[in-house]
PDB file of C-alpha atoms in Angstrom:
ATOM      1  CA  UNK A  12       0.000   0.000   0.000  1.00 65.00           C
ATOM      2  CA  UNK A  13       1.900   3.062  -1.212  1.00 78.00           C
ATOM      3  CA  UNK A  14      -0.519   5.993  -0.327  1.00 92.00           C
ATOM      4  CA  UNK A  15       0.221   9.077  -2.447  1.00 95.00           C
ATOM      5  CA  UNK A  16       2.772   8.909  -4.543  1.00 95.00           C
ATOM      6  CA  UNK A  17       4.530  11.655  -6.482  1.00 96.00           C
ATOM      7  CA  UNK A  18       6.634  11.851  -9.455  1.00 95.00           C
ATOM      8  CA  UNK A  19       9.517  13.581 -10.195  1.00 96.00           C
ATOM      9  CA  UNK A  20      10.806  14.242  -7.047  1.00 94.00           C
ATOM     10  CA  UNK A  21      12.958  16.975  -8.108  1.00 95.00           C
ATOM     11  CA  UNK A  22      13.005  18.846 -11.377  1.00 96.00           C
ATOM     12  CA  UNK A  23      14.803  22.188 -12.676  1.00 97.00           C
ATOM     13  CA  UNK A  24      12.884  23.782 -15.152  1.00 96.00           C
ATOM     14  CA  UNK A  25      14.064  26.962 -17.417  1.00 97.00           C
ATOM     15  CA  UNK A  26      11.661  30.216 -17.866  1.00 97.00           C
ATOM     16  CA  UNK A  27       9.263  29.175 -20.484  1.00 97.00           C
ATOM     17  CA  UNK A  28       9.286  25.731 -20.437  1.00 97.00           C
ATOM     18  CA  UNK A  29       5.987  23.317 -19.207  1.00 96.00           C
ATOM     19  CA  UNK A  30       5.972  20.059 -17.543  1.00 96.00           C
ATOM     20  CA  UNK A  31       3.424  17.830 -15.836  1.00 97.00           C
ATOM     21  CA  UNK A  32       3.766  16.530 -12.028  1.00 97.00           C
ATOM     22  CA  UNK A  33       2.280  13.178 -11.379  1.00 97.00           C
ATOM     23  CA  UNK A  34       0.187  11.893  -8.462  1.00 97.00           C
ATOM     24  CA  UNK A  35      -1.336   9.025  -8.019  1.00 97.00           C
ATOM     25  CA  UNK A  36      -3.266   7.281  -4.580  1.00 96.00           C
ATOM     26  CA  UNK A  37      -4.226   3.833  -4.228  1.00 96.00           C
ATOM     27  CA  UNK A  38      -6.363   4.659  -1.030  1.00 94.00           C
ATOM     28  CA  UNK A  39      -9.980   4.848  -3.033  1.00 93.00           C
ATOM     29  CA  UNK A  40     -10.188   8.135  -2.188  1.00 92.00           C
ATOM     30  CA  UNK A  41     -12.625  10.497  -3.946  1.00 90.00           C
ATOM     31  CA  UNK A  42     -10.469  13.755  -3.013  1.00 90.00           C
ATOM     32  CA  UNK A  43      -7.626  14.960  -4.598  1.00 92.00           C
ATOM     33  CA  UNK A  44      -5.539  18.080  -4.081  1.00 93.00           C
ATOM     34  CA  UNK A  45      -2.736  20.131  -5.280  1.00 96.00           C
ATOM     35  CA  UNK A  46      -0.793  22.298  -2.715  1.00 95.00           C
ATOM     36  CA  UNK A  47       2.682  24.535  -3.038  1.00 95.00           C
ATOM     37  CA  UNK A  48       4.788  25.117   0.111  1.00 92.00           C
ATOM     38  CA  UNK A  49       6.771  28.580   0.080  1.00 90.00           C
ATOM     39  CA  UNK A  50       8.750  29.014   3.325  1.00 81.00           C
ATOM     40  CA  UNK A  51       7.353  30.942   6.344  1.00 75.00           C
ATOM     41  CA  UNK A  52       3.600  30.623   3.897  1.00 77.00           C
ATOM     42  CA  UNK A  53       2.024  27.510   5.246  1.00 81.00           C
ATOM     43  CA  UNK A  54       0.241  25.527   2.166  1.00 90.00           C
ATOM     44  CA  UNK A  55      -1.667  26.862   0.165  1.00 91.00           C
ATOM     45  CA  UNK A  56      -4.385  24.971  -2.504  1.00 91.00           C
ATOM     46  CA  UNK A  57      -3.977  25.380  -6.237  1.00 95.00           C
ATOM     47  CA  UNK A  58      -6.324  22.979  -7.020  1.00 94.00           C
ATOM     48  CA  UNK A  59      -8.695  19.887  -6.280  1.00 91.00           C
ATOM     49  CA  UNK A  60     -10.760  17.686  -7.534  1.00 91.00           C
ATOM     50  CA  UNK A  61     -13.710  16.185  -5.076  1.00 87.00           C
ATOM     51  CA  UNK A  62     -14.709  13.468  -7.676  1.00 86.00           C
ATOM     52  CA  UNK A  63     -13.523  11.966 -10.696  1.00 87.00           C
ATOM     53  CA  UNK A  64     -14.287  14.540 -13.471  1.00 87.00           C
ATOM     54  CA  UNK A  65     -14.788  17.512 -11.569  1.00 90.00           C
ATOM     55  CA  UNK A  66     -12.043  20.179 -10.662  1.00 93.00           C
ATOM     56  CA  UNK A  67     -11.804  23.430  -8.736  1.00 91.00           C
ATOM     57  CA  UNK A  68     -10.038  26.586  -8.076  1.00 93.00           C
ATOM     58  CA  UNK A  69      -7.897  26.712  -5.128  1.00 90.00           C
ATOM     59  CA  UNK A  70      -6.176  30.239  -3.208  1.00 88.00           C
ATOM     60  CA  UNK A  71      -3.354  30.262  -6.161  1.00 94.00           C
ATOM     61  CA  UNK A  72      -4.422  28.735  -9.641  1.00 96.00           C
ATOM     62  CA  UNK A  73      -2.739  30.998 -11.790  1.00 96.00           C
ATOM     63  CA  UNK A  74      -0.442  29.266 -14.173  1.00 96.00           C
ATOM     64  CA  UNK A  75      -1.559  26.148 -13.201  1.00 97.00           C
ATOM     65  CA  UNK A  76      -3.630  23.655 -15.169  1.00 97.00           C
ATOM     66  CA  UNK A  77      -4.957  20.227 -13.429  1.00 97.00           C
ATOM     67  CA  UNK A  78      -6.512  16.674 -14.783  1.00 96.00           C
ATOM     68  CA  UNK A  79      -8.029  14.416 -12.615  1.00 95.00           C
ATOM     69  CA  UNK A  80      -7.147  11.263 -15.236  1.00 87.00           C
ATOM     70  CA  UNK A  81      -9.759   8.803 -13.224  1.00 94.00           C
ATOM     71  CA  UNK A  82     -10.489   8.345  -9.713  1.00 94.00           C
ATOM     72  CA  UNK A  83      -6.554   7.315  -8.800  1.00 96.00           C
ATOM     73  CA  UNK A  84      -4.591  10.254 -10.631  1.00 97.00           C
ATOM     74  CA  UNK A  85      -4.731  13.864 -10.706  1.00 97.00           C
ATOM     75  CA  UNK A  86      -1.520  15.746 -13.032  1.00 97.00           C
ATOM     76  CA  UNK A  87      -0.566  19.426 -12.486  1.00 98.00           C
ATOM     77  CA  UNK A  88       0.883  21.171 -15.317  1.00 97.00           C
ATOM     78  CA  UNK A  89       2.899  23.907 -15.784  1.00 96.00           C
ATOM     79  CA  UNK A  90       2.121  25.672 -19.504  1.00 93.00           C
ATOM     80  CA  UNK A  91       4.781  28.315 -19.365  1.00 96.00           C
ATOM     81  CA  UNK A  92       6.752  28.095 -15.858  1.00 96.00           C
ATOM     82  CA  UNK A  93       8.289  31.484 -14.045  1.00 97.00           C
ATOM     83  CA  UNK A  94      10.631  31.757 -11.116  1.00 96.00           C
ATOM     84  CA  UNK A  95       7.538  32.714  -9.156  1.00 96.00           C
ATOM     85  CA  UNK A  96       6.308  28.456  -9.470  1.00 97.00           C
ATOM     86  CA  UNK A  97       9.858  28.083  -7.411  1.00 97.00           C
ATOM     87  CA  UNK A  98       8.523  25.565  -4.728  1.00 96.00           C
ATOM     88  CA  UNK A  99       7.849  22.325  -3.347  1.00 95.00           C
ATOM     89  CA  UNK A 100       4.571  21.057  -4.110  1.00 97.00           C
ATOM     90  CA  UNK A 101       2.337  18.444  -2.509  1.00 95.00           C
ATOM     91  CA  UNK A 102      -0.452  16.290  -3.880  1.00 96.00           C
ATOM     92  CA  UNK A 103      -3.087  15.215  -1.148  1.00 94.00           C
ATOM     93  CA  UNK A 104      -6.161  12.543  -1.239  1.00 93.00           C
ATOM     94  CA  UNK A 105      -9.154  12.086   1.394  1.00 90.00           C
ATOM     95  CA  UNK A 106     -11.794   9.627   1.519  1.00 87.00           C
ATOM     96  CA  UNK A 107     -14.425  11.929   1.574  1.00 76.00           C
ATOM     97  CA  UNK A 108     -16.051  14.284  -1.267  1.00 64.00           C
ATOM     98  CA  UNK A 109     -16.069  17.808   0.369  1.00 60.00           C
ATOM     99  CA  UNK A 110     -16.491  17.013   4.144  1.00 53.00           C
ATOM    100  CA  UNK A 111     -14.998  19.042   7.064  1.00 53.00           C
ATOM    101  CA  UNK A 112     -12.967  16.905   9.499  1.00 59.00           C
ATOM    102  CA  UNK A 113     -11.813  14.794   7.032  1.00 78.00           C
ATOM    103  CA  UNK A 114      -7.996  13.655   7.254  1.00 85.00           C
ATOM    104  CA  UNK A 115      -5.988  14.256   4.291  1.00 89.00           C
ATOM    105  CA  UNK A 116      -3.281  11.934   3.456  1.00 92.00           C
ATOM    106  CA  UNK A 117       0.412  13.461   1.509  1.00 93.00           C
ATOM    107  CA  UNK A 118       2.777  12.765  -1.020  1.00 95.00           C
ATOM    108  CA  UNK A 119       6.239  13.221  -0.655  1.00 93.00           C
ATOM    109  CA  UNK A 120       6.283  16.086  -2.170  1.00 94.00           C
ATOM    110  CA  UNK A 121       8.280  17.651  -6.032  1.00 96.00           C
ATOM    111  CA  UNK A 122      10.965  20.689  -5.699  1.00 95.00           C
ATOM    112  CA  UNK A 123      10.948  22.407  -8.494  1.00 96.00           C
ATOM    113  CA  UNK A 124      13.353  25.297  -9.321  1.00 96.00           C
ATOM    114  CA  UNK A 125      12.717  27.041 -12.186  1.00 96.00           C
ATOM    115  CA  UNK A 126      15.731  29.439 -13.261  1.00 96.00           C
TER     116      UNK A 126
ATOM    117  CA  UNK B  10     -12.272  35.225   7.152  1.00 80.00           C
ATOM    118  CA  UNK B  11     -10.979  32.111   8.573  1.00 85.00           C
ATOM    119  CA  UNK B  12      -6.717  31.822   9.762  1.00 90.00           C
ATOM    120  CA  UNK B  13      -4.370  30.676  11.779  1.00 94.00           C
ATOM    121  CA  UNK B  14      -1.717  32.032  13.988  1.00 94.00           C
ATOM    122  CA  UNK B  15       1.340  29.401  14.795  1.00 94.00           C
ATOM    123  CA  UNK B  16       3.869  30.471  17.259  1.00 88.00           C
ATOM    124  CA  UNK B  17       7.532  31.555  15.333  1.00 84.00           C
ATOM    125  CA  UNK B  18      10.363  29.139  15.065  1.00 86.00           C
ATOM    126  CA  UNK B  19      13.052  27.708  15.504  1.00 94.00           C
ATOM    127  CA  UNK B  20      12.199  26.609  18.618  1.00 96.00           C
ATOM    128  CA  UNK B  21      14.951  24.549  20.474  1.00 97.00           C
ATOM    129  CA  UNK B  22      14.121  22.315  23.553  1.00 97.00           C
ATOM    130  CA  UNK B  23      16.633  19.587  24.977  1.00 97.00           C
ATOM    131  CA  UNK B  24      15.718  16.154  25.227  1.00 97.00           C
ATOM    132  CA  UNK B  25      13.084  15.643  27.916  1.00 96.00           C
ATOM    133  CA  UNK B  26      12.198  19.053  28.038  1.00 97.00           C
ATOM    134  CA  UNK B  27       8.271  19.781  27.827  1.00 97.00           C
ATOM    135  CA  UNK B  28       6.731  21.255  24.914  1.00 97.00           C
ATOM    136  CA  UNK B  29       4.128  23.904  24.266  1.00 97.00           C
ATOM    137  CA  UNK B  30       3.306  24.992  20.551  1.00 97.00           C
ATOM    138  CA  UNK B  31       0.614  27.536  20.344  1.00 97.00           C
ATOM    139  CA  UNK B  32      -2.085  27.785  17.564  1.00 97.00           C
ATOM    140  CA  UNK B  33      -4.458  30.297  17.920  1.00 97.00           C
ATOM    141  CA  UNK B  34      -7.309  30.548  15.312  1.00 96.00           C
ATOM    142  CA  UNK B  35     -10.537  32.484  13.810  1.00 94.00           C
ATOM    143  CA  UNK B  36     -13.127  31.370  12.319  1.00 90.00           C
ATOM    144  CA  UNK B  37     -17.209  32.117  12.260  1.00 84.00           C
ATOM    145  CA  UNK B  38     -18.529  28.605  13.012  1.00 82.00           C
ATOM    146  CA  UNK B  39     -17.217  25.403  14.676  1.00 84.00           C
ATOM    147  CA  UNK B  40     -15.037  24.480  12.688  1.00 89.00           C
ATOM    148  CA  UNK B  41     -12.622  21.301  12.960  1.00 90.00           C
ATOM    149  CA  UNK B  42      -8.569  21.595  13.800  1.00 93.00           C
ATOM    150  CA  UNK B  43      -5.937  19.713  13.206  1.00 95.00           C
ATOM    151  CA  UNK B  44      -2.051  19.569  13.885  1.00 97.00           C
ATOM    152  CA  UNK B  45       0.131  18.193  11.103  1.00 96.00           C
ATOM    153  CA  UNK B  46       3.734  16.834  10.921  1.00 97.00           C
ATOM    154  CA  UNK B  47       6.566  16.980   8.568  1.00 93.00           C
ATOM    155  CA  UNK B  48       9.538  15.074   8.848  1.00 93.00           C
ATOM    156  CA  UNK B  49      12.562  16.257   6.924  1.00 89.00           C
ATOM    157  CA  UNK B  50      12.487  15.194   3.561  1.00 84.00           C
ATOM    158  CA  UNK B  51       8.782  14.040   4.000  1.00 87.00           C
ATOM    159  CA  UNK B  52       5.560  15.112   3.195  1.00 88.00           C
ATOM    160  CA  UNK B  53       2.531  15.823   5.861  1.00 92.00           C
ATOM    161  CA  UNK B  54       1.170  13.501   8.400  1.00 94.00           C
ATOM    162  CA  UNK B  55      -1.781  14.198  10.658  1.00 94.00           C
ATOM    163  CA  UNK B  56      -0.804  13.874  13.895  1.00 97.00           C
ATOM    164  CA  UNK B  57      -4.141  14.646  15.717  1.00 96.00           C
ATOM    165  CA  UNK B  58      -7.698  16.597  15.393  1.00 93.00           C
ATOM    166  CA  UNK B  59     -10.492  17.348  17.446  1.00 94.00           C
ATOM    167  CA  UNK B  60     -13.510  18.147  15.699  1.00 89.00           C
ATOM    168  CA  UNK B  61     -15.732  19.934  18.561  1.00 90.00           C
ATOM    169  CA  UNK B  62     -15.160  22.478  21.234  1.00 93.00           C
ATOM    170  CA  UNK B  63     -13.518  20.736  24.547  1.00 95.00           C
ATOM    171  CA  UNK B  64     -12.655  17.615  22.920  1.00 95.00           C
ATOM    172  CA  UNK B  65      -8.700  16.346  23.237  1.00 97.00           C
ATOM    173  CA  UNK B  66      -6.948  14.780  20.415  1.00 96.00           C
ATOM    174  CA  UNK B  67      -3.726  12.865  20.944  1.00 97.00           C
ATOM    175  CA  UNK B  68      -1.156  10.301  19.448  1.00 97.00           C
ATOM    176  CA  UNK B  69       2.672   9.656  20.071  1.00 95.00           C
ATOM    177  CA  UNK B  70       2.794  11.156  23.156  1.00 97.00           C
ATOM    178  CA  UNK B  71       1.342  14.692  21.705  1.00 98.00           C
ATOM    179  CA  UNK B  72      -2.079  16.091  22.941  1.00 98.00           C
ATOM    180  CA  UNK B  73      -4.199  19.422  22.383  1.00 98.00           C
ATOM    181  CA  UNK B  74      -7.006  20.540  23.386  1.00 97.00           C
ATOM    182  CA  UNK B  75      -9.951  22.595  21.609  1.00 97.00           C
ATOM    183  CA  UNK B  76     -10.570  25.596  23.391  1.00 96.00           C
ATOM    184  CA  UNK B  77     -13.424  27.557  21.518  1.00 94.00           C
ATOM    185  CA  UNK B  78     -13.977  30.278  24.514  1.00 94.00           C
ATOM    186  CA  UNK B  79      -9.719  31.173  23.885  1.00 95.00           C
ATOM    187  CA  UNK B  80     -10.187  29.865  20.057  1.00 96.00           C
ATOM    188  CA  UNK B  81      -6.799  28.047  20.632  1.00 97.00           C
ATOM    189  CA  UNK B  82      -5.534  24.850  20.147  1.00 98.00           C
ATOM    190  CA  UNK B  83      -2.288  24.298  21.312  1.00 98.00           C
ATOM    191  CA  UNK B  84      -0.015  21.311  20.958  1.00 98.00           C
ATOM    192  CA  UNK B  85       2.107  20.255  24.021  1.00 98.00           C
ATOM    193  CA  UNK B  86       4.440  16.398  24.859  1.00 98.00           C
ATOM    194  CA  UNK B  87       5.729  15.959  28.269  1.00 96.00           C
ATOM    195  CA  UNK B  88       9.132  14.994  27.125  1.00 96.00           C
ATOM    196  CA  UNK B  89      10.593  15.229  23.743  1.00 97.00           C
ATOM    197  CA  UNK B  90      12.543  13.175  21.803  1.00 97.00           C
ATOM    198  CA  UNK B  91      15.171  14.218  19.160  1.00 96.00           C
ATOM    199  CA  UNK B  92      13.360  12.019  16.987  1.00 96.00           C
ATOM    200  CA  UNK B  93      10.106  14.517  17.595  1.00 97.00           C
ATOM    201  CA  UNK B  94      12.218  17.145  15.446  1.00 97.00           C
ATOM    202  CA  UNK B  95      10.300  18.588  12.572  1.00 96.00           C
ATOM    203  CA  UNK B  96       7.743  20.844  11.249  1.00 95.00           C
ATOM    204  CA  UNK B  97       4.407  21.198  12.965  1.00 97.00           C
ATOM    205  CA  UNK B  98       1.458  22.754  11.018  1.00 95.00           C
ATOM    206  CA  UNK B  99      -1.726  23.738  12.505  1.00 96.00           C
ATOM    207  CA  UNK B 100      -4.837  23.963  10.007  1.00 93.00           C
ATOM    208  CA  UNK B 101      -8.358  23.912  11.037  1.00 91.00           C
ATOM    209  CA  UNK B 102     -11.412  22.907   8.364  1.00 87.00           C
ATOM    210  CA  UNK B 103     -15.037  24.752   8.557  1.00 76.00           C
ATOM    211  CA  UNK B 104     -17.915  23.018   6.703  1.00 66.00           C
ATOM    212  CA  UNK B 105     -15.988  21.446   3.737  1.00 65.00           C
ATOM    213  CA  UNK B 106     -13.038  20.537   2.615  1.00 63.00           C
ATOM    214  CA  UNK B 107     -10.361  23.105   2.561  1.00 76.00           C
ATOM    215  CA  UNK B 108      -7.796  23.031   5.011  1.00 85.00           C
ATOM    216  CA  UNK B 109      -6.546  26.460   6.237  1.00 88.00           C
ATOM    217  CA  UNK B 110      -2.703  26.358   7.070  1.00 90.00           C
ATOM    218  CA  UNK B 111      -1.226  28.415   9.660  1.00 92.00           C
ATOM    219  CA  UNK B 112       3.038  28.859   8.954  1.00 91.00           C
ATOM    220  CA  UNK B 113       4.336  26.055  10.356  1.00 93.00           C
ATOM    221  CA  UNK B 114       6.770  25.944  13.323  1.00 95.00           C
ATOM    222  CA  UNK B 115       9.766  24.209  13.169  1.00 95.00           C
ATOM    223  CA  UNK B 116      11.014  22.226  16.560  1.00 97.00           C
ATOM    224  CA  UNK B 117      14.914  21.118  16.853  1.00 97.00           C
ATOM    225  CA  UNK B 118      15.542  18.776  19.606  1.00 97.00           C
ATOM    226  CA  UNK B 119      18.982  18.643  20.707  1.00 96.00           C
ATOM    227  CA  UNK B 120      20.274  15.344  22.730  1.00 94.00           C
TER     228      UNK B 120
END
């Protein structure tokens, strides 16, 4: 049982270019989320997806795209990447579909640098 | 609208010592509250949550307590191990899903 897992782990992009981080749970859950982590800034959401074939707007979607591929993965993408997207970022699952309380589970998390 | 207020880090204990993190919060309703890990290198972990006023959550040795009439939740251990180093995020959850982050404190334990 892996949980969330995450792919690359580490990636150094140039201004300009796109790429596409991976997640993928094998929990069943219905939730999905994306999250960056910028020091002393907490997380903060980018996007989620409460079902398969639905997606939202998080606190900081801008230059972000998302695809929840079927009920186990759900792909960030990066069209045209700026030092501003400099940061580690986390893909999250829960069980449930937009219920308060519920525990969200991590992955290990992508750097990304982009120069 | 909704936040949350972590205490600053570093914060540096010796082994044993006892620990007090605070988290203070607002929010208009009842919402739910949580205290997350991360381990270096590591993503998140919940490491407890209470979901109603008064209640305790605990695990590892870690407890805190939801106290709605100081809106505070703070996380405290009795004795720490250097093993307990790490990042400790408070978040709490109102009525759906989103999770609202405070900035994380980070705890160094030294032996």
């Amino acid at each position: 049982n892996a949980g969330v897992t995450q792919t690359p782990k580490f990636q150094v992009l140039k201004t300009g270019q796109s790429m596409t981080l991976q997640c993928a749970q094998d929990m069943n859950h219905n939730s999905m989320y994306w999250y960056r982590q910028d020091p002393g800034m907490g997380l903060r959401l980018i996007y989620y997806s409460a079902s398969e074939g639905t997606t939202d707007k998080g606190e900081v979607p801008n230059g972000y795209n998302v695809s929840r591929l079927n009920k186990r993965e759900f792909s960030l993408r990066l069209e045209s990447a700026a030092p501003s997207q400099t940061s580690v970022y986390f893909c999250a699952s829960s069980e449930s579909r937009l219920v308060g309380g519920d525990t969200q589970y991590f992955g290990p998390g992508t750097r990304l640098t982009v120069l | 609208g909704n936040s949350v207020t972590q205490m600053e880090g570093p914060v540096t204990l010796s082994e044993e010592a006892f620990l007090t993190i605070n988290c203070t919060y607002t929010a208009t309703g009842y919402p739910s509250l949580f205290w997350y890990v991360q381990y270096p290198g590591e993503g998140l972990q919940l490491l407890l949550k209470a979901t109603k006023a008064d209640d305790k959550g605990s695990n590892k040795g870690f407890e805190a307590t939801y106290r709605k009439e100081t809106t505070s939740f703070h996380l405290e251990k009795g004795s720490v191990q250097v093993s307990d180093s790490a990042v400790y995020f408070c978040a709490l959850s109102e009525g759906n899903y989103q999770l609202i982050w405070g900035a994380g404190t980070k705890l160094i334990i030294k032996p």
